[in-house]
Coordinates of C-alpha atoms in Angstrom, one line a residue:
M277 CA 8.7 0.5 -28.1
K278 CA 9.2 -2.0 -25.4
R279 CA 8.9 0.8 -22.8
C280 CA 5.6 1.9 -24.4
L281 CA 4.4 -1.7 -24.4
T282 CA 5.2 -2.5 -20.8
S283 CA 3.5 1.0 -19.6
C284 CA 0.3 0.0 -21.5
L285 CA 0.3 -3.5 -20.2
L286 CA 0.9 -2.2 -16.6
A287 CA -1.9 0.5 -16.9
V288 CA -4.4 -2.2 -18.2
L289 CA -3.6 -4.6 -15.3
L290 CA -3.9 -1.8 -12.8
F291 CA -7.2 -0.6 -14.0
A292 CA -8.6 -4.0 -14.2
G293 CA -7.9 -4.8 -10.7
A294 CA -9.5 -1.5 -9.6
A295 CA -12.9 -2.6 -11.0
H296 CA -13.2 -5.2 -8.2
A297 CA -13.4 -3.9 -4.7
A298 CA -12.1 -6.4 -2.2
P299 CA -13.8 -6.4 1.2
M300 CA -11.7 -5.1 4.2
V301 CA -11.8 -7.3 7.4
E302 CA -10.5 -6.6 11.1
F303 CA -9.1 -9.3 13.2
P304 CA -7.6 -9.2 16.8
T305 CA -4.0 -9.7 17.3
P306 CA -1.7 -9.5 20.5
A307 CA -0.9 -5.9 19.7
G308 CA -4.4 -4.8 19.1
S309 CA -6.4 -5.3 15.8
R310 CA -5.2 -5.5 12.2
E311 CA -7.0 -4.8 8.9
A312 CA -6.9 -7.1 6.0
I313 CA -8.1 -7.4 2.5
V314 CA -9.8 -10.5 1.3
C315 CA -9.4 -11.4 -2.2
R316 CA -11.4 -14.5 -3.3
P317 CA -12.1 -15.9 -6.8
E318 CA -15.5 -16.3 -8.0
G319 CA -17.1 -19.7 -7.8
A320 CA -17.7 -22.5 -5.3
G321 CA -14.0 -23.6 -4.8
P322 CA -12.1 -25.1 -3.2
F323 CA -9.4 -22.6 -3.6
P324 CA -5.6 -22.8 -2.5
A325 CA -4.9 -20.3 0.1
V326 CA -2.5 -17.5 -0.1
V327 CA -1.5 -15.3 2.8
F328 CA 0.4 -12.3 2.2
N329 CA 1.6 -10.4 5.5
H330 CA 3.7 -7.4 5.0
P331 CA 2.1 -4.6 6.8
S332 CA 4.7 -2.1 6.3
I333 CA 3.9 -1.8 2.5
V334 CA 0.0 -1.1 3.1
D335 CA 0.6 0.9 6.2
G336 CA 3.4 3.1 4.9
R337 CA 1.9 3.8 1.5
G338 CA -1.6 3.1 1.7
V339 CA -3.7 0.4 -0.5
Q340 CA -3.4 2.8 -3.5
G341 CA 0.5 3.1 -3.1
A342 CA 0.9 -0.7 -2.8
A343 CA -1.2 -1.3 -5.9
A344 CA 0.8 1.3 -7.7
R345 CA 3.8 -0.7 -7.1
G346 CA 2.4 -3.7 -8.6
Y347 CA 0.7 -5.4 -5.5
D348 CA -2.6 -7.1 -6.6
L349 CA -4.8 -6.0 -3.6

């Protein structure tokens, strides 16, 4: 029962995040350029900033693969 509830909750969270398309931006780095996903809450702000920099997760598995592992992209 607990496993079923956990699976259902995970599915709801994943599909809820899929409805919102976050914009991709590109910025220069010393090694070339990098892409990033910008996730911003609705409203006027101000908002606290969170920077998550772990390129191997997205580069190696793609955005969908990272989202499937629980990352809220």
